[in-house]
Every structure is written in structure tokens, then in C-alpha cells.
Coordinates of C-alpha atoms in Angstrom, one line a residue:
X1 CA 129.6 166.2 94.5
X2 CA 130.9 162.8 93.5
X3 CA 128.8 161.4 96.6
X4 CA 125.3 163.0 95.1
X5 CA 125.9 161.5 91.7
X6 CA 124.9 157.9 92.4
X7 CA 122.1 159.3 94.0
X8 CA 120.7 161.2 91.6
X9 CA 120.9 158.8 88.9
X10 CA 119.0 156.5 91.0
X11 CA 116.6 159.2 91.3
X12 CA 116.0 159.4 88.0
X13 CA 116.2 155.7 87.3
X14 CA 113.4 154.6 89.8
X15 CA 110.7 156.5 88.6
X16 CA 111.6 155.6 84.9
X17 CA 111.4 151.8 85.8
X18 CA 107.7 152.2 87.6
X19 CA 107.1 153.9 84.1
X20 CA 108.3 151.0 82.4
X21 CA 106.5 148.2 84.5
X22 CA 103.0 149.8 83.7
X23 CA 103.9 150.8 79.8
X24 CA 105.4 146.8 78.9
X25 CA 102.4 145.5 80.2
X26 CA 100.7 148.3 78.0
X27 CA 102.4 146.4 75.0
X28 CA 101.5 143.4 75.1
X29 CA 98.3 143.6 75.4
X30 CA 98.8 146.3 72.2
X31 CA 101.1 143.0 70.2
X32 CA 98.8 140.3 71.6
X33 CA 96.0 142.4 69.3
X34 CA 97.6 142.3 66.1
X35 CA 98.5 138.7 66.7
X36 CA 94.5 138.3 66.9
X37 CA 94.4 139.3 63.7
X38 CA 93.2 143.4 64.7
X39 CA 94.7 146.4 63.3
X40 CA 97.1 148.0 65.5
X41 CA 96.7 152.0 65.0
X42 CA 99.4 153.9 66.1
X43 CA 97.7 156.7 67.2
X44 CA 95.6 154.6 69.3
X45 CA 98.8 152.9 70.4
X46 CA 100.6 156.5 71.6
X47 CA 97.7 158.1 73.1
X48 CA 97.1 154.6 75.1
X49 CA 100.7 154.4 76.2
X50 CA 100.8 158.5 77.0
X51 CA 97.4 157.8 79.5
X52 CA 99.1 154.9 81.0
X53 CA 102.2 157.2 81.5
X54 CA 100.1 160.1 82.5
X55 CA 98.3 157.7 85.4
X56 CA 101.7 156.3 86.9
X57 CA 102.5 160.3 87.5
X58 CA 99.7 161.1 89.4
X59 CA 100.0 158.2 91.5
X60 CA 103.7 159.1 91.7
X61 CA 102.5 163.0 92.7
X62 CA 99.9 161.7 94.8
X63 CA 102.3 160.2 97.0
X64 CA 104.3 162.9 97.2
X65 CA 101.0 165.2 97.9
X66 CA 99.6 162.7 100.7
X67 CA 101.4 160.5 102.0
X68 CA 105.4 161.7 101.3
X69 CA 107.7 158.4 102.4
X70 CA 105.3 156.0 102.6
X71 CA 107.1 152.8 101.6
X72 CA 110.0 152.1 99.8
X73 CA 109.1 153.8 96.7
X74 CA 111.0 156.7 95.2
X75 CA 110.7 160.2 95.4
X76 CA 109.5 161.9 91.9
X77 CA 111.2 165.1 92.9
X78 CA 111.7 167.6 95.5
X79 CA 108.5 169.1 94.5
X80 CA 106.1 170.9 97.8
X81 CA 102.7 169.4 98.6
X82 CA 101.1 172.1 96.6
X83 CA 103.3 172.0 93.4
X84 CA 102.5 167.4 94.1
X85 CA 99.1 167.9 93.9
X86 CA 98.9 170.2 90.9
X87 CA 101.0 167.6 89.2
X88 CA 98.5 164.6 89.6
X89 CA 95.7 166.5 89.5
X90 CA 97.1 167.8 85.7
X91 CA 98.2 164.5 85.2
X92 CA 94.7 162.9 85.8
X93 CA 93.4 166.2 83.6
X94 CA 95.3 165.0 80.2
X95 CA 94.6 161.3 81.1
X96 CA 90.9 162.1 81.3
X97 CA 91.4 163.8 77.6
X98 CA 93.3 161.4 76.5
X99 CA 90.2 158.4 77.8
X100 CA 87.3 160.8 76.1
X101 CA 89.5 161.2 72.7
X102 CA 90.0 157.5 72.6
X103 CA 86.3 156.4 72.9
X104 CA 84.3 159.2 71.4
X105 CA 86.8 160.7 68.7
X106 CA 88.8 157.4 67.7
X107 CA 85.8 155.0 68.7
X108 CA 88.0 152.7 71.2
X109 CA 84.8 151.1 72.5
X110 CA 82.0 151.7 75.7
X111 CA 85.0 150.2 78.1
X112 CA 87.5 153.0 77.5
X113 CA 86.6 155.3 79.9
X114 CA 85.5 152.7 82.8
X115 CA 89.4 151.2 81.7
X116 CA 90.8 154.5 82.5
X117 CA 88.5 154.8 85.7
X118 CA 89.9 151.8 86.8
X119 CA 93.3 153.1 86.2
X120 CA 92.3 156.4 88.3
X121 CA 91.2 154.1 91.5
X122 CA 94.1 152.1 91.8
X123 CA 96.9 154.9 91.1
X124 CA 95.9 158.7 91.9
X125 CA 93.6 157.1 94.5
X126 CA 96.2 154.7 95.9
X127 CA 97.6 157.2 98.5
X128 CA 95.3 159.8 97.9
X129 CA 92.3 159.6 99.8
X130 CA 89.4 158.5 100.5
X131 CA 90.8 155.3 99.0
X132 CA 94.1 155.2 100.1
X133 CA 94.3 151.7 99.2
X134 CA 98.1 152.0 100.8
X135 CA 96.3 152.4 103.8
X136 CA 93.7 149.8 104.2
X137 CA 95.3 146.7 103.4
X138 CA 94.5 146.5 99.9
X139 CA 97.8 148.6 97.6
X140 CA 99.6 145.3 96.9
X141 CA 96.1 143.8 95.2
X142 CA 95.4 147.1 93.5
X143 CA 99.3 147.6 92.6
X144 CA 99.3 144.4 90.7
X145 CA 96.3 144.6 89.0
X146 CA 97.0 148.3 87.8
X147 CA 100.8 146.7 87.0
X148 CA 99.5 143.7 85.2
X149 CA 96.2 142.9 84.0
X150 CA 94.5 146.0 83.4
X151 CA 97.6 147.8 81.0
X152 CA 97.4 144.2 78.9
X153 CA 93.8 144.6 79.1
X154 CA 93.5 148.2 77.9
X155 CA 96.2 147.4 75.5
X156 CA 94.2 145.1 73.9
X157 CA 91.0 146.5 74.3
X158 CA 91.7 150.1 72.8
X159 CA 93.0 148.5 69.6
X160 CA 89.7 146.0 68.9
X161 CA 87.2 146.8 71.5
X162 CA 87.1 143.0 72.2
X163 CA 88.2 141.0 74.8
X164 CA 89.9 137.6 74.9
X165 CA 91.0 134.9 77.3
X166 CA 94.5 134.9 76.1
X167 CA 94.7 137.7 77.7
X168 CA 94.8 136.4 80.8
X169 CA 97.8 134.2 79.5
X170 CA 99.7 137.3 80.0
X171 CA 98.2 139.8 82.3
X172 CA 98.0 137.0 84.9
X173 CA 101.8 136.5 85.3
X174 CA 102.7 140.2 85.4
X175 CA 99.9 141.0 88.2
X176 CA 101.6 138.2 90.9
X177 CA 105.0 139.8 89.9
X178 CA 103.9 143.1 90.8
X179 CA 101.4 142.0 93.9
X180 CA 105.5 140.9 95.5
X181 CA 106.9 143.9 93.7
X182 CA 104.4 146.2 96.1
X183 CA 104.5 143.9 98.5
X184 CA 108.5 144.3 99.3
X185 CA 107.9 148.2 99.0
X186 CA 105.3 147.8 102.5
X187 CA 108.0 145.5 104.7
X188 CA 109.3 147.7 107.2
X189 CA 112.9 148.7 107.6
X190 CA 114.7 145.9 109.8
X191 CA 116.9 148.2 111.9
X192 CA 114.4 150.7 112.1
X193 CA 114.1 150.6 116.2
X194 CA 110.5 153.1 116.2
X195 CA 107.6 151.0 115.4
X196 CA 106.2 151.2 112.0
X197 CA 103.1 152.5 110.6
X198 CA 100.6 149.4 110.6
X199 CA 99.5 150.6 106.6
X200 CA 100.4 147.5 104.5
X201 CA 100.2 143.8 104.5
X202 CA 103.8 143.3 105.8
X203 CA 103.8 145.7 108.6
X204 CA 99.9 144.8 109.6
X205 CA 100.7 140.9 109.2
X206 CA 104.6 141.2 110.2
X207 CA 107.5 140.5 108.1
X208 CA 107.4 136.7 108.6
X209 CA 103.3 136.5 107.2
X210 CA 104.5 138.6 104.5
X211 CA 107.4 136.4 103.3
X212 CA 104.6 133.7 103.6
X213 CA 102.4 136.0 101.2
X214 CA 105.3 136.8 98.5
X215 CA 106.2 132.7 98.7
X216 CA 102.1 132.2 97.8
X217 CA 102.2 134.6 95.5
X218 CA 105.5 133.6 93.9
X219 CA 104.6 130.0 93.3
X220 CA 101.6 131.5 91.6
X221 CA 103.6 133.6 89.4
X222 CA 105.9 130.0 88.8
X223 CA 102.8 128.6 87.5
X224 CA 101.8 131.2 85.5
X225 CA 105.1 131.1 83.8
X226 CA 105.0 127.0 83.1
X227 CA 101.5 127.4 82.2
X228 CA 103.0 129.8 79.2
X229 CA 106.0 127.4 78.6
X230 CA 104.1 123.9 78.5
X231 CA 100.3 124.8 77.7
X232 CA 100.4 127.6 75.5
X233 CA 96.9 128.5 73.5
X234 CA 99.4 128.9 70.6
X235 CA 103.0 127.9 69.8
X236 CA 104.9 130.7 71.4
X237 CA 108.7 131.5 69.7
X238 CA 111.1 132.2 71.7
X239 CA 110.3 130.8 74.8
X240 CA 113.1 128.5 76.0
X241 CA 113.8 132.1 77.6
X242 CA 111.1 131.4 80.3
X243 CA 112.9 129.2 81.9
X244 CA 115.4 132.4 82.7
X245 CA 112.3 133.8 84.1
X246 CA 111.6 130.6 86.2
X247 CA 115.0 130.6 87.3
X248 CA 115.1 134.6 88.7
X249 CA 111.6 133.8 90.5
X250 CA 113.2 131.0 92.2
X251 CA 116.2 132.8 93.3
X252 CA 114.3 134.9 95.0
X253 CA 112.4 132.3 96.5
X254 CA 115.6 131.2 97.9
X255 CA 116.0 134.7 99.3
X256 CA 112.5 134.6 100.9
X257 CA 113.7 131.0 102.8
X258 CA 116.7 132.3 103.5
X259 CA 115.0 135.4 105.5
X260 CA 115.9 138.3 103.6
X261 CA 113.4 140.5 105.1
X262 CA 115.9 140.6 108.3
X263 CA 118.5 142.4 106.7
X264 CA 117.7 146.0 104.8
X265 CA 120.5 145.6 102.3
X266 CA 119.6 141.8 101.0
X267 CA 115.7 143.0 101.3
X268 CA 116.8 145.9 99.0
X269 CA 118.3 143.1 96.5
X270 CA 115.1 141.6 96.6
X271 CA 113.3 144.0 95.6
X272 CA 115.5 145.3 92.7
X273 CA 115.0 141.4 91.6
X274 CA 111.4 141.3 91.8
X275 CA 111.2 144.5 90.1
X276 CA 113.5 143.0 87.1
X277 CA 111.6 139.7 86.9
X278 CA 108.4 142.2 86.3
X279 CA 110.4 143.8 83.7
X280 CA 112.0 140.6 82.0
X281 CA 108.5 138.8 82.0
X282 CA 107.3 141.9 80.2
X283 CA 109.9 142.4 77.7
X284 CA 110.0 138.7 77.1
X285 CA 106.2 138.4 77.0
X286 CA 107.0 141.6 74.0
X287 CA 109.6 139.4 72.0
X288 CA 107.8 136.7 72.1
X289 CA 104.6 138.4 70.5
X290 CA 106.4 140.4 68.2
X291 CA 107.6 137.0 65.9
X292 CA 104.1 136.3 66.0
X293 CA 103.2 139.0 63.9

């Protein structure tokens, strides 16, 4: 029983951090509102928050319904292919709800619903098909903009029905995070002797080309980050902590050179890093537009 423990809680944990990588992001773009000067309505805030939630499950139960062990990501129960697929499809159900209450009963503006359409393609639709974005080449692109840019967007948008460039100040940083973060979750098992599924960049490229990629992609996400530190639109409190953030992306750089990607255990690492810059930028991207309030 002891042995199951760990386990378990790890089940439990996984799915709640995939929750948490697409709600931060959520946010920000909420807190980078009010710092516009908007009112930020609560209601609008929790219904917002409980779509975003509700979209992450049905990818999660569309996973489990079409394409069970695809990648590194975790299980979100033992549930059968039939119980899956009545969970995203009720899932996509009270997100659709949640899209038509915002824009027709609270007024959220036109782009609510094509927001939440969005939100539809690139989660229920990433392993279900006829998309299957998992399966085509194209998750990690989709996974980082449904990760990044389009919660901060929606965030934003829900609360003015306006859009702004600053934005992108934001939503830019956390999509390259999580392009690696679904990136990692594709590279194929190093001492798996059967040859993989050629589905995602890494095992379609190889591992090396797919180092090459998260390198690419990581100096973009370095940039992003000195971009907020030295040329903010606005002075931004707090953050001396970016350079924490600066520091984690190039420690797993270092991994990257160092060819983690051979080894299971040290790719695992790399992933639970990647996954915790995505969360520190977020929560520090939070902080620092809370004291602007």
C-alpha cells in the first residue's frame, strides 16, 4: 500500500498542475485588465476561469477516449472509453453554456464565443479527431497557444471587450514555455527498444531535431523574459524576480546541451522544470500585476 501512495498523489497532482498552467495564464490577462483601467467583474472572472477549467477536462477526457497513452501526459483516471468521452463531451457541454452566458447574458463581447471555439480546436480536438493536432505535427503549436496566449487573451477580453498589445507582453512568454512544455511530453522514451509512433515533432524529427527545437524555442522564451525586464511598456514592480525565471530557462538549456533526452529519468527532470518555469512565469507575471492595481 505504501508503494501506491506516491503514485497516487502524483496522479492527482499532474492533472491539477495542467489545470493550473491554463487558469494562471487565465489571470493575467484578467489583472492585466484592471491595470488598463477596466472593471474587473467577478462573475465574469469565475465563469471565465470555470470555461477554461471545463476545456482542459475535455482535452484531458479526450485523451483518455482517443488516444489513451499518447505521450507523457497523465492519466485523468481509470475511467473506460465510454465513461472518457461522456466526460469531454459534458465538459465541452457546460463550457459552451458558460461561452453563450458570457456574451449574450453578461455582454462579454462578439469574440467570446469564437475565444471559446478556439479553446475547443486546440484542446477537445487535440487528440480527438478529425483534428488530432497530436497527430499531425501541429500539438506543441496548438498546446502553447491554448497554454499561453489565448487564456491571457480571453482573460482580458471577457473583462473589456478590447484588445491590447500589452497583451502580448505576457501571453508571448507563456506560449514558448508551453510549446517546450508539449514538446518534452512527444520525445519518446530512450530505453524504449519498439519503435515509436511517428505522431509529434520529436519522434517525427528525432530526439536530436527536437532538442534543436526546445533550444529555438527557449532562447525565444529568454527574450521574451528580458524584453519584460529591460523594455517594459510600463514600470513593472517586482521584477528583479525575472531573472529567477532567466536563470531556471537556462538551466534547462544546460540540460538540453548536456543531452538529456538520452536518459528517461534526467528527460523526466526536464520536463517537471519546464513545467515549473510555465508556472513561475505565470505566478510571477500575477504578482507583478497585482501591485499595479
Amino acid at each position: 500500500m505504501a508503494a501506491g501512495a506516491p503514485g497516487a498523489l502524483a496522479g492527482l497532482l499532474s492533472p491539477l498542475s495542467l489545470l493550473l498552467a491554463g487558469l494562471i495564464p487565465f489571470l493575467v490577462g484578467t489583472l492585466l485588465a484592471g491595470v488598463a483601467g477596466f472593471e474587473v467583474r467577478l462573475k465574469i472572472v469565475g465563469a471565465g476561469a470555470l470555461a477554461v477549467a471545463a476545456l482542459i477536462l475535455a482535452a484531458g477526457a479526450s485523451r483518455q477516449a482517443f488516444s489513451p497513452g499518447a505521450g507523457r501526459w497523465p492519466t485523468w483516471g481509470s475511467r473506460s472509453l465510454v465513461g472518457a468521452g461522456r466526460l469531454a463531451y459534458g465538459s465541452l457541454t457546460l463550457a459552451a453554456f458558460l461561452g453563450l452566458l458570457l456574451q449574450f447574458g453578461w455582454h462579454t463581447g462578439d469574440l467570446t464565443i469564437p475565444l471559446g471555439g478556439l479553446g475547443i480546436l486546440g484542446g477537445y480536438f487535440y487528440f480527438a479527431p478529425p483534428l488530432a493536432w497530436h497527430r499531425r505535427g501541429w500539438g506543441e503549436a496548438v498546446g502553447g497557444l491554448c497554454f499561453g496566449l489565448l487564456p491571457v487573451v480571453s482573460g482580458f477580453y471577457l473583462q473589456c471587450g478590447h484588445l491590447v498589445t500589452e497583451v502580448l507582453l505576457y501571453g508571448l512568454p507563456l506560449t514558448f514555455a508551453a510549446f517546450n512544455l508539449f514538446l518534452l511530453q512527444g520525445f519518446p522514451n530512450p530505453q524504449q527498444e519498439a519503435q515509436p509512433q511517428r505522431h509529434n515533432l520529436a519522434e517525427i524529427l528525432g530526439p536530436a531535431a527536437g532538442a534543436l527545437i526546445y533550444t529555438l524555442v527557449n532562447i525565444l522564451t529568454i527574450t521574451g523574459l528580458v524584453f519584460c525586464l529591460f523594455l517594459p511598456p510600463s514600470p513593472l514592480p517586482l521584477r528583479g524576480g525575472l531573472w529567477l525565471l532567466l536563470l531556471l530557462a537556462i538551466v534547462n538549456q544546460e540540460l538540453i546541451k548536456r543531452k538529456a533526452y538520452r536518459q528517461e529519468s534526467r528527460l523526466k527532470l526536464l520536463g517537471r522544470l519546464t513545467l515549473t518555469l510555465h508556472l513561475s512565469m505565470g505566478l510571477m507575471f500575477t504578482l507583478m500585476l497585482w501591485r499595479r492595481l
